[in-house]
Coordinates of C-alpha atoms and ligand atoms in Angstrom, one line a residue:
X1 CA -142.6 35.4 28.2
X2 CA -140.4 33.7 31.1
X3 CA -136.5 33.8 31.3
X4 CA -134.5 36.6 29.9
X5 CA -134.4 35.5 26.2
X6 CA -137.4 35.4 26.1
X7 CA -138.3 32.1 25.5
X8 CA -142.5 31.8 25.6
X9 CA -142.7 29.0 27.5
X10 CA -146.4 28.9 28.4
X11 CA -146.7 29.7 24.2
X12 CA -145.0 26.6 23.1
X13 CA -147.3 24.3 24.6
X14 CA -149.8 25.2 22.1
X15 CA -147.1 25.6 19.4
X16 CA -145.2 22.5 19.3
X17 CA -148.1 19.8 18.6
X18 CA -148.6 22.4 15.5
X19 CA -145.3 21.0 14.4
X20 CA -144.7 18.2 11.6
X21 CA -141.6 16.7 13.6
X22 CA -143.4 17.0 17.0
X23 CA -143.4 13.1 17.9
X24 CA -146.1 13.9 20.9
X25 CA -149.4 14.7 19.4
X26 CA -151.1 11.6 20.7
X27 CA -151.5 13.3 24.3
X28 CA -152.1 16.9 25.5
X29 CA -148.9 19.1 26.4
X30 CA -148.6 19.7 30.0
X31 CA -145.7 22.0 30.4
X32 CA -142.7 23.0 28.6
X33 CA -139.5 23.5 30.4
X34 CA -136.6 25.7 28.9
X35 CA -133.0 24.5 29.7
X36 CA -130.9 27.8 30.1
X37 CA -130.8 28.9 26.5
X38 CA -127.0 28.9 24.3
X39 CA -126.7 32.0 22.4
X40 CA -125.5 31.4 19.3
X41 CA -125.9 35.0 17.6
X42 CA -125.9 37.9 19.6
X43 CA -127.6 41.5 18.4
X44 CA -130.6 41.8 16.1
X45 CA -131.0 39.7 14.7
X46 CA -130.2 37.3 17.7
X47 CA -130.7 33.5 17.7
X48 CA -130.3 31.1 20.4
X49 CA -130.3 26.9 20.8
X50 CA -132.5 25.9 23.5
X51 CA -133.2 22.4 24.8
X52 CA -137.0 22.1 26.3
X53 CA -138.2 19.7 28.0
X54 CA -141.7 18.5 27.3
X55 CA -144.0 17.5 30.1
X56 CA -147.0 14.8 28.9
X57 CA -148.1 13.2 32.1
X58 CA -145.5 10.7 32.8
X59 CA -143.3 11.2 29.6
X60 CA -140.8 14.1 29.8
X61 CA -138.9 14.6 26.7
X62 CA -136.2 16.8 25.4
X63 CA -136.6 19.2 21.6
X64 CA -134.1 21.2 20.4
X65 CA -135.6 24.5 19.3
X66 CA -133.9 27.6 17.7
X67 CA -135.4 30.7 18.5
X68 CA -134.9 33.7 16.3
X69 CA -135.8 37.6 16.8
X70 CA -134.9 40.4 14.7
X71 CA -136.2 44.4 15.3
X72 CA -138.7 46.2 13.5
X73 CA -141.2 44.4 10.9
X74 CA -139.4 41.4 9.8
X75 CA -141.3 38.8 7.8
X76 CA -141.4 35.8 9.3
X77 CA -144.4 32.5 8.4
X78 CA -146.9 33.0 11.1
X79 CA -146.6 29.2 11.5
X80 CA -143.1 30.2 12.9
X81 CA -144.1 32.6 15.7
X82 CA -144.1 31.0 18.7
X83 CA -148.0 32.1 18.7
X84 CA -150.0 35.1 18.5
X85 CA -148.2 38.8 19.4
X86 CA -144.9 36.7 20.0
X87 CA -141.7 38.2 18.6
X88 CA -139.5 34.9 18.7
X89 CA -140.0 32.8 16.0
X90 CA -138.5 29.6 15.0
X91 CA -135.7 30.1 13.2
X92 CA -134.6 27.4 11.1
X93 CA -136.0 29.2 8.3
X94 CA -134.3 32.4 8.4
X95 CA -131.3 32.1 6.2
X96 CA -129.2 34.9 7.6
X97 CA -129.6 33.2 10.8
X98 CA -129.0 29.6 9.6
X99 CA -125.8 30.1 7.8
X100 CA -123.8 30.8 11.0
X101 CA -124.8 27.2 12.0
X102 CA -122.3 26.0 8.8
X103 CA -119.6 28.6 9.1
X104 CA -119.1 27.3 12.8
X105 CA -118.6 23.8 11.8
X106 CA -116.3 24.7 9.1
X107 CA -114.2 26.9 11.7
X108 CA -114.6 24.1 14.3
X109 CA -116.5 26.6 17.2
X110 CA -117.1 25.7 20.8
X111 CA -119.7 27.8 21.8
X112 CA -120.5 27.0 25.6
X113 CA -121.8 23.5 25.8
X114 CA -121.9 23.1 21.5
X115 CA -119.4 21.8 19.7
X116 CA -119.5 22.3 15.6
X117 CA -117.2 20.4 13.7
X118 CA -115.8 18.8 10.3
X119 CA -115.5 15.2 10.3
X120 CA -111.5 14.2 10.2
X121 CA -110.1 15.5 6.7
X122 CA -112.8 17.3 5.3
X123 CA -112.6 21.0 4.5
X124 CA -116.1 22.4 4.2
X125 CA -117.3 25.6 2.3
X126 CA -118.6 28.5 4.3
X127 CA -120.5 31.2 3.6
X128 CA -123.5 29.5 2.4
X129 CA -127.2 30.3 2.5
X130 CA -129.7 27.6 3.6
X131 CA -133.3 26.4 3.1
X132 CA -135.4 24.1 4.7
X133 CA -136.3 20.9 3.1
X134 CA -140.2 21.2 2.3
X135 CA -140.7 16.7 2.3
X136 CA -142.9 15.5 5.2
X137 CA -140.0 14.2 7.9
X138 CA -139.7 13.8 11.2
X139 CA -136.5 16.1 11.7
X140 CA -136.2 19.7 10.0
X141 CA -133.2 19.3 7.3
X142 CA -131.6 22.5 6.0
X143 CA -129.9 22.2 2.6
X144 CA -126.5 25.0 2.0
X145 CA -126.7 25.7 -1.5
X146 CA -127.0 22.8 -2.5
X147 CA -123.8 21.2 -1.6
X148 CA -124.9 19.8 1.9
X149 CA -128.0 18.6 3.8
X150 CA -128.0 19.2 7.5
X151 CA -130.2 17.5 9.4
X152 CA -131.3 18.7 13.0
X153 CA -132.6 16.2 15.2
X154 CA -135.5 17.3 16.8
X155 CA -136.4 15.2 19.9
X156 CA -132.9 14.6 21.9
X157 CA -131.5 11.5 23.6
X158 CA -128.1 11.4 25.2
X159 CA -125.5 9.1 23.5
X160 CA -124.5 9.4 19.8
X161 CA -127.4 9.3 17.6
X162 CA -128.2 6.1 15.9
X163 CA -127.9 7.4 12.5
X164 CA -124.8 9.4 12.3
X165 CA -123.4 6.8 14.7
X166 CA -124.0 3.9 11.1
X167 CA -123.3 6.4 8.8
X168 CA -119.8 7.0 10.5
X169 CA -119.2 3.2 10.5
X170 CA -120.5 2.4 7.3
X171 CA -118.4 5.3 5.4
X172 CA -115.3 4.1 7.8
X173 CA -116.4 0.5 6.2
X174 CA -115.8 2.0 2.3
X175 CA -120.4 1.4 1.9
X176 CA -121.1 3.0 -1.3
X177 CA -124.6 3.0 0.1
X178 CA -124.8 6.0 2.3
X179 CA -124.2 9.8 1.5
X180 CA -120.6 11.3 2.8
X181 CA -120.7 12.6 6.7
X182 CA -118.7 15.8 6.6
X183 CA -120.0 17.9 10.1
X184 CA -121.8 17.4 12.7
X185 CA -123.2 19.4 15.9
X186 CA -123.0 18.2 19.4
X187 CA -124.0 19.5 22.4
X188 CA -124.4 17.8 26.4
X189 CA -127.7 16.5 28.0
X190 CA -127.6 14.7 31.5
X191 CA -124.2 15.1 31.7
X192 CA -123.6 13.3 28.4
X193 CA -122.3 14.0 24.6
X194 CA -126.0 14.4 22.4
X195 CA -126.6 14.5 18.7
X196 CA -127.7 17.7 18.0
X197 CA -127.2 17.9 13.9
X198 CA -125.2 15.9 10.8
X199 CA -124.0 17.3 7.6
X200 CA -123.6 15.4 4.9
X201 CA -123.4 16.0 1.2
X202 CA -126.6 16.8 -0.5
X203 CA -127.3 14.8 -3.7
X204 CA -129.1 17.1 -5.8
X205 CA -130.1 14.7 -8.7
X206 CA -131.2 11.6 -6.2
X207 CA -135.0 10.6 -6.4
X208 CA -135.8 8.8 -3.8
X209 CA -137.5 4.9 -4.0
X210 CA -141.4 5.7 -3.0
X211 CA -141.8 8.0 -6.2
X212 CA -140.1 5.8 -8.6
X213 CA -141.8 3.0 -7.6
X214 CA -145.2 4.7 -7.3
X215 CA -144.6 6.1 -10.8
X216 CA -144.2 2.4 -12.1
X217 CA -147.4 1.1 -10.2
X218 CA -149.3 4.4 -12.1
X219 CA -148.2 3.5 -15.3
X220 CA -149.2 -0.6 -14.7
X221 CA -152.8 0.7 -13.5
X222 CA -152.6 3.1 -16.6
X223 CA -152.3 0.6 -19.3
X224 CA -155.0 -1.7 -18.7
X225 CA -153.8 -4.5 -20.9
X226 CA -149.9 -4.5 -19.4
X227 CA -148.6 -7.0 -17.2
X228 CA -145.8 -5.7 -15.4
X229 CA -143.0 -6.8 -16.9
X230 CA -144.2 -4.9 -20.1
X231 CA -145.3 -1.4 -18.8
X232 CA -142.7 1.4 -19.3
X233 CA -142.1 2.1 -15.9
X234 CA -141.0 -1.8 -14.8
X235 CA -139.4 -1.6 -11.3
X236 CA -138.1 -4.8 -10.9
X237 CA -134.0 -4.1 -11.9
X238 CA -134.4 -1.5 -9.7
X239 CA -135.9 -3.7 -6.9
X240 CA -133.3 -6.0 -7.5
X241 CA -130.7 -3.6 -7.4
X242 CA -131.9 -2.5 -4.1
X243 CA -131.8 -5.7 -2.5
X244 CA -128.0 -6.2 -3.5
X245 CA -127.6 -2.7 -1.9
X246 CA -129.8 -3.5 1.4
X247 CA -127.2 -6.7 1.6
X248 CA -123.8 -4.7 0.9
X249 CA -125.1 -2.6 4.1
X250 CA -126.1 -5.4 6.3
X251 CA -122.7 -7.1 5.4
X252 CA -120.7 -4.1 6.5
X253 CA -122.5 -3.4 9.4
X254 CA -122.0 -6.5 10.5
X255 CA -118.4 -6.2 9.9
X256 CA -117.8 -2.9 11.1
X257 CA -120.0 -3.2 14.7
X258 CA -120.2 -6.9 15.3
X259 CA -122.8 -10.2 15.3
X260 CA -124.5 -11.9 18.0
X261 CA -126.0 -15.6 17.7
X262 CA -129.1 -16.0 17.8
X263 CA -130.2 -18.8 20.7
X264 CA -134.2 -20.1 21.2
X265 CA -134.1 -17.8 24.3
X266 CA -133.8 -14.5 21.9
X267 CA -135.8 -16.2 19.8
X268 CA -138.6 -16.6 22.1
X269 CA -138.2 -13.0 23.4
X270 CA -138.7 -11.6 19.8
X271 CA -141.9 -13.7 19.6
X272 CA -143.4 -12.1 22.8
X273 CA -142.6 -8.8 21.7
X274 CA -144.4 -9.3 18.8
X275 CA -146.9 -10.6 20.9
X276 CA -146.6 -7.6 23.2
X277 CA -147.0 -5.0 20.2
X278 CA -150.0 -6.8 18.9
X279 CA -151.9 -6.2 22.2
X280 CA -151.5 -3.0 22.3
X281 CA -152.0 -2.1 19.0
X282 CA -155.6 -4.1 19.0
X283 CA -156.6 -2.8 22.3
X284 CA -156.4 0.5 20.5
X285 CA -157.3 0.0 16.7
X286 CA -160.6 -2.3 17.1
X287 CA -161.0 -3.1 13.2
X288 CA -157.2 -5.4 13.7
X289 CA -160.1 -7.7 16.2
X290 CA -160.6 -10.3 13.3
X291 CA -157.1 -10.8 12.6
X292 CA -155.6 -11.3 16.0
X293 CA -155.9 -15.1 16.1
X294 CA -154.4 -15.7 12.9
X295 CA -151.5 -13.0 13.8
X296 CA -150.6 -14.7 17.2
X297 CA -150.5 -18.0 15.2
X298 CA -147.9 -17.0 12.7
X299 CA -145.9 -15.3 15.6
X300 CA -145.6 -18.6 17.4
X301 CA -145.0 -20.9 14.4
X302 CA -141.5 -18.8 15.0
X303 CA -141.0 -20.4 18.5
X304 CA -142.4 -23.9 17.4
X305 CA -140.4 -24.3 14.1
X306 CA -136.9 -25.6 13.7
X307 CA -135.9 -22.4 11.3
X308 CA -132.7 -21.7 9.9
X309 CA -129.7 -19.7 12.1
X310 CA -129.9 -15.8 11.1
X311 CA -127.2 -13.6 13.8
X312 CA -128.3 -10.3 15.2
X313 CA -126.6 -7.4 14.4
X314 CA -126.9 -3.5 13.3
X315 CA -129.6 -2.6 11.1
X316 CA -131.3 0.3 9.7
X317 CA -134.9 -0.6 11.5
X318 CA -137.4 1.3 9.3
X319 CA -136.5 1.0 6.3
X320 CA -139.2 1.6 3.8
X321 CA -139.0 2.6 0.1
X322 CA -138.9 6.6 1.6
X323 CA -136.0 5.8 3.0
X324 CA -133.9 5.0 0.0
X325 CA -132.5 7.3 -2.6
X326 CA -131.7 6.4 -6.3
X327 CA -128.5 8.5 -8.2
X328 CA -126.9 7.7 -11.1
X329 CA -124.0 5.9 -9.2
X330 CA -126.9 3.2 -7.3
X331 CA -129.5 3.1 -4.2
X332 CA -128.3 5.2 -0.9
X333 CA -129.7 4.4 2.1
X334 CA -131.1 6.9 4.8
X335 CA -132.4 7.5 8.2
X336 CA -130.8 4.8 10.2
X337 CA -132.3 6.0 13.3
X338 CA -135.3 3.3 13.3
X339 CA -138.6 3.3 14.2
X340 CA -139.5 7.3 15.3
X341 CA -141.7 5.9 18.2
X342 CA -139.2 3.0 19.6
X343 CA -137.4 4.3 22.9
X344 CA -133.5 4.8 22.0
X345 CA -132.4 1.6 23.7
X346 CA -134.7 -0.6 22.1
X347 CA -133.0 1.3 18.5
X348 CA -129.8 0.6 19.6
X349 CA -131.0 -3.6 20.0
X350 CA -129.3 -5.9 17.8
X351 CA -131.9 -7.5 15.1
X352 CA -132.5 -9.9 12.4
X353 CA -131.2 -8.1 9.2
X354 CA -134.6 -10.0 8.0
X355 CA -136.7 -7.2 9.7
X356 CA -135.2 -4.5 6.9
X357 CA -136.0 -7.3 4.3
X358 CA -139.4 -7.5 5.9
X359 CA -140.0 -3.4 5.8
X360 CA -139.0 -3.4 2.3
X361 CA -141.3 -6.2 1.2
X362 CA -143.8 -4.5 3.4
X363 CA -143.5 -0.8 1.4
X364 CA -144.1 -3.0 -2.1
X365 CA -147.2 -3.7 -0.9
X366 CA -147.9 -0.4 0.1
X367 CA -146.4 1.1 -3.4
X368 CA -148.9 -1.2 -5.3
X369 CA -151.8 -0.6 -2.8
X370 CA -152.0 3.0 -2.3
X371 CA -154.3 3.8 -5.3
X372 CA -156.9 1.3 -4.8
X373 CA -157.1 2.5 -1.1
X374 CA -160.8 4.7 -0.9
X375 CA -161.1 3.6 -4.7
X376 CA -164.8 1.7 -5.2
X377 CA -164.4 1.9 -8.7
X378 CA -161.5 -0.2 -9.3
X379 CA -162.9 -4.2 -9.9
X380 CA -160.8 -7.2 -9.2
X381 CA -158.7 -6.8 -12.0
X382 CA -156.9 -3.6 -10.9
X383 CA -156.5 -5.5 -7.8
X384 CA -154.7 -8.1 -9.1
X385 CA -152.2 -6.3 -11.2
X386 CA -151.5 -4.0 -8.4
X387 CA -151.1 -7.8 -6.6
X388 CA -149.2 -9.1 -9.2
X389 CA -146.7 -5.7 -9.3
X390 CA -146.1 -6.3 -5.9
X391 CA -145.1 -10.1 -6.2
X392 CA -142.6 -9.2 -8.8
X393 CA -140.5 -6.5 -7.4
X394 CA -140.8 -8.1 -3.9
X395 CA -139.0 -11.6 -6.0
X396 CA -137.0 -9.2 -7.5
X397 CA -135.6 -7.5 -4.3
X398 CA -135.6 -10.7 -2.6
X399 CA -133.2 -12.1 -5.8
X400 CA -131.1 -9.1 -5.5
X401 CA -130.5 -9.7 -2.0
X402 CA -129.2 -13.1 -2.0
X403 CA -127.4 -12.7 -4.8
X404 CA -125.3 -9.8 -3.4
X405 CA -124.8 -12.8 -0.3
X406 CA -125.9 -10.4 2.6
X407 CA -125.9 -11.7 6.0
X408 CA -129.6 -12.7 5.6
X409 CA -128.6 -15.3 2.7
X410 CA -131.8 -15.9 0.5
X411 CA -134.4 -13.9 2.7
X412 CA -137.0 -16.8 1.0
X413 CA -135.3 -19.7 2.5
X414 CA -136.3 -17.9 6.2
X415 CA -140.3 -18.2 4.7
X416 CA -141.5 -18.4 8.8
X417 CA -139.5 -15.7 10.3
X418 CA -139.8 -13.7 7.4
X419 CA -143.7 -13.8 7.2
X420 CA -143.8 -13.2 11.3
X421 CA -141.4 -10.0 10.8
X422 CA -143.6 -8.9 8.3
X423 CA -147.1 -9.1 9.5
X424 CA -145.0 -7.6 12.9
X425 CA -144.3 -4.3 11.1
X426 CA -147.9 -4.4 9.6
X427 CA -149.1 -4.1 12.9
X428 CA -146.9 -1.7 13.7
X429 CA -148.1 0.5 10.4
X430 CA -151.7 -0.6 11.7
X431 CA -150.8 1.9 14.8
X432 CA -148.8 4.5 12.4
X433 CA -151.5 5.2 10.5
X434 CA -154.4 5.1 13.1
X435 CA -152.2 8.1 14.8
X436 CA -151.0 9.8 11.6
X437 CA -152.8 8.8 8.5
X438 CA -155.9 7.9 8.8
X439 CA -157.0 7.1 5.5
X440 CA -154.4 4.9 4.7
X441 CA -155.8 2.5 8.0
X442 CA -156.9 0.1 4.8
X443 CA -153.2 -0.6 3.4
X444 CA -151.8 -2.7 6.4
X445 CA -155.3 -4.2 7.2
X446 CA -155.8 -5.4 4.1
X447 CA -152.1 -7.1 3.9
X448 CA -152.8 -8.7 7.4
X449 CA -155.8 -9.9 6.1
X450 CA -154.9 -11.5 2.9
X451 CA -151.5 -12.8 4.5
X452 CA -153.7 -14.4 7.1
X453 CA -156.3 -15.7 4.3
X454 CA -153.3 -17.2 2.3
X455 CA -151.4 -18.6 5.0
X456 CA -147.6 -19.4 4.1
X457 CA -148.5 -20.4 0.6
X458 CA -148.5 -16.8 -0.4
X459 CA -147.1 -16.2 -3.9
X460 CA -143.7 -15.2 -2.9
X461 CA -142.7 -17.2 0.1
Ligands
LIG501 N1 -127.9 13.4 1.2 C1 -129.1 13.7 0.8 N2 -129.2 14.2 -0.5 C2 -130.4 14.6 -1.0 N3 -131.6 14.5 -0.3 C3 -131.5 14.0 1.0 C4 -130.3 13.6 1.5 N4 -130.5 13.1 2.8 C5 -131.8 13.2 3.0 N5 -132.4 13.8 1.9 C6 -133.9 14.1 1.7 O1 -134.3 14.5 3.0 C7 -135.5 13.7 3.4 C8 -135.5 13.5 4.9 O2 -134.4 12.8 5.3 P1 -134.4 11.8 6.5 O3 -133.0 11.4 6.9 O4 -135.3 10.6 6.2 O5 -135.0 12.7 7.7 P2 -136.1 12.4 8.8 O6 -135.3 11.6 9.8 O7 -136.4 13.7 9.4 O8 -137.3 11.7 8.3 C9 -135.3 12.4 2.6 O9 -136.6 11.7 2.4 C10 -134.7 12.8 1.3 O10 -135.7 13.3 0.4
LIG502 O1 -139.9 7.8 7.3 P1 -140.2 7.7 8.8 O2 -139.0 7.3 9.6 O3 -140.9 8.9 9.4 O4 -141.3 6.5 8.9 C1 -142.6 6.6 9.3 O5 -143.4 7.1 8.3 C2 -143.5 6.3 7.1 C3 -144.5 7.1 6.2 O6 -144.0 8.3 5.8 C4 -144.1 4.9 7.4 O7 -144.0 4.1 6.2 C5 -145.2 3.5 5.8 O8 -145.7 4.2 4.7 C6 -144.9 4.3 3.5 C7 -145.6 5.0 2.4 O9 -145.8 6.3 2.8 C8 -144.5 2.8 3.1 O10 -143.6 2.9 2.0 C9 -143.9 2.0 4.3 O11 -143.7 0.7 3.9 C10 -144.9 2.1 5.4 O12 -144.3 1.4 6.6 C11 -143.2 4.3 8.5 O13 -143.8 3.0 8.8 C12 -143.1 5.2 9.7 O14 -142.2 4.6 10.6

């Protein structure tokens, strides 16, 4: 134990890679550093905020952590215990300890270098117990009786974070497309404001776009006569719905924060980047070797084609069919922070709205492709009407979009750029899932592949 909260330093470099929302597992933990500890509960039980900084070789990197302790035998998930014969434990579990993390925005505390607060105009309820969220994420989000969802950024960087920074500008521009701010928690990191949680409303009834649209592909694969326009869980209104919601945001983003042109000089910058990523990803997942040729060709038809204007501005930057919730009232869009691996500046960028259209197109062909993944049995024709879902609801989405007139226009008519920005974020999943999900290696491969077999005459573009 060092420091005298108690905070088990040497402990917690064996603890944090345990972790879900730890974003360093790809390298060994050197040392952690405690910042002097805020205590936010005094007593027993006792909790405290604490800042650490993470040492990883070269990387250093800021988690907030809140450490609990209570006397006498309290039961507490070993997972939680900053390791063996520890008696601090992490403490965004413990409800008594939690709820004072509410009340203090509702009464709009300062407590040393925190400040809790209500956004402007919005009374919130106290006195409300929490539990954490139990859905794989990389933050830990606490839910208060089911009225709001707070979500506690884990790994810090000083500025405003990305995501409550949109949400405040898209609820400011009227978006019916986001869930209400109503709190938030900030505290001070190298001298400057950082985001250290957001409240929002919690929908209870919202179901969010991966499990609807994987319950559609089930019941196409279920059926095997139905094509999908005739199984019971058809997805295309709902794609299309989505893509007049993904172009309501882009359009007020762009209002509310502002466009930049896009010259040949950006343009050429985005294509070595994309070169850039590509080389790092195949220097360190050998089975992308066969497709790098084909991949550097589609990048540079960008540079060497006379494409259609599309401005930069604000956009969500990892947006994926996890990242979207249905309720009854339409699609909500979530998790604006962008890419979790992506250093904050490089979030912060200006981008092609065309790179959400790409992610979306990109998590169709995941929804459709996921059960055939490790699958021998299936034979071509399961292929194909996983294929053919895929094609619909990605024309679907696609329709939705240009219909609604987002800033994108007809994501079809940008056939070159979109094609680059997807096979871009394949890569991208190609390194995702060689560091997180193994198994699923197959889905981008195989989407890099066929895209590279097919060319631009693919079905949909
Ligand atoms: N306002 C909300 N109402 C209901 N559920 C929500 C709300 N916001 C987020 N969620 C749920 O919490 C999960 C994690 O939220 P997200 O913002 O994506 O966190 P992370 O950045 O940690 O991945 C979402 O997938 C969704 O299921
Ligand atoms: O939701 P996160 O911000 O943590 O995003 C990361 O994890 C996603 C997986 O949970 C990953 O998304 C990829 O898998 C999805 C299916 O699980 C699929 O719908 C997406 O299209 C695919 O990119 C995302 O890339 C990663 O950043």
């Amino acid at each position: 134990m060092t420091g005298e909260h108690g905070i088990p330093a040497g402990r917690l470099a064996q603890w944090l890679p345990t972790q879900r929302w730890f974003a360093g597992k790809d390298r060994p933990v050197d040392v952690v550093r405690p910042h002097e500890p805020t205590v936010l509960i005094e007593g027993d039980p006792a909790l405290w905020h604490v800042v650490v900084d993470v040492v990883q070789g070269e990387r250093i990197e800021p988690y907030q952590l809140f450490v609990g302790w209570r006397s006498g035998t309290p039961e507490i998930a070993s997972s939680a215990l900053f390791g063996e014969g520890s008696d601090r434990y992490e403490a965004c579990g413990d409800a008594d300890l939690t709820a004072m993390l509410l009340d203090a925005m509702a009464a709009g505390t300062r407590i040393d270098g925190l400040s809790f607060a209500a956004e402007p105009g919005e009374q919130l309820i106290g006195g409300l117990r929490a539990r954490p969220i139990t859905t794989e994420q990389s933050n830990t989000s606490l839910v208060y009786g089911g009225q709001y969802i707070l979500k506690l950024f884990r790994k810090l960087s000083p500025g405003i974070n990305k995501d409550l920074l949109l949400h405040r500008a898209l609820q400011a521009a009227g978006c019916a497309h986001v869930a209400r701010v109503v709190g938030s928690i900030t505290g001070e990191l190298a001298g400057e404001p950082v985001t250290i949680g957001m409240l929002q409303e919690y929908l209870p009834d919202a179901v969010d776009g991966w499990a609807m649209a994987s319950t559609s592909v089930r019941d196409l694969l279920a059926g095997p006569d139905l094509q999908p326009d005739e199984a019971g869980g058809d997805f295309a209104a709902e794609a299309e719905r989505l893509g007049a919601a993904v172009a309501e945001v882009h359009a007020d983003l762009a209002r509310a924060l502002g466009t930049e042109p896009v010259d040949r000089a950006e343009l050429a910058r985005t294509v070595q980047a994309m070169h850039e990523r590509l080389d790092q990803v195949a220097a360190a997942v050998p089975q992308l070797a066969p497709q790098v040729p084909a991949l550097r060709a589609a990048f540079d038809a960008v540079g060497a084609a006379d494409l259609p204007p599309v401005s930069r501005q604000y956009i969500h930057g990892d947006l994926h069919l996890g990242q979207v919730l249905r309720t009854v009232g339409g699609w909500l869009l979530l998790d604006f922070e962008g890419e979790p691996a992506a250093p904050v500046a490089q979030r912060h960028a200006l981008q092609s709205p065309l790179r959400d259209v790409a992610g979306m197109l990109r998590s169709f062909d995941y929804a459709a492709q996921q059960f055939l993944v490790g699958e021998a049995e299936h034979g071509p024709e399961t292929a194909a009407r996983a294929q053919e879902w895929a094609w619909r609801n990605r024309a679907a989405f696609c329709a939705g979009y240009a219909e609604a007139d987002g800033p994108a226009g007809d994501p079809l008519a940008h056939a070159v750029l979109l094609r680059a920005f997807e096979l871009d974020k394949a890569v991208y999943e190609v390194a995702y899932e060689h560091a997180n999900r193994p198994d699923w290696l197959a889905v981008p491969l195989a989407a890099i592949a066929r895209s590279t077999e097919e060319g631009e005459g693919s079905r949909d573009q």
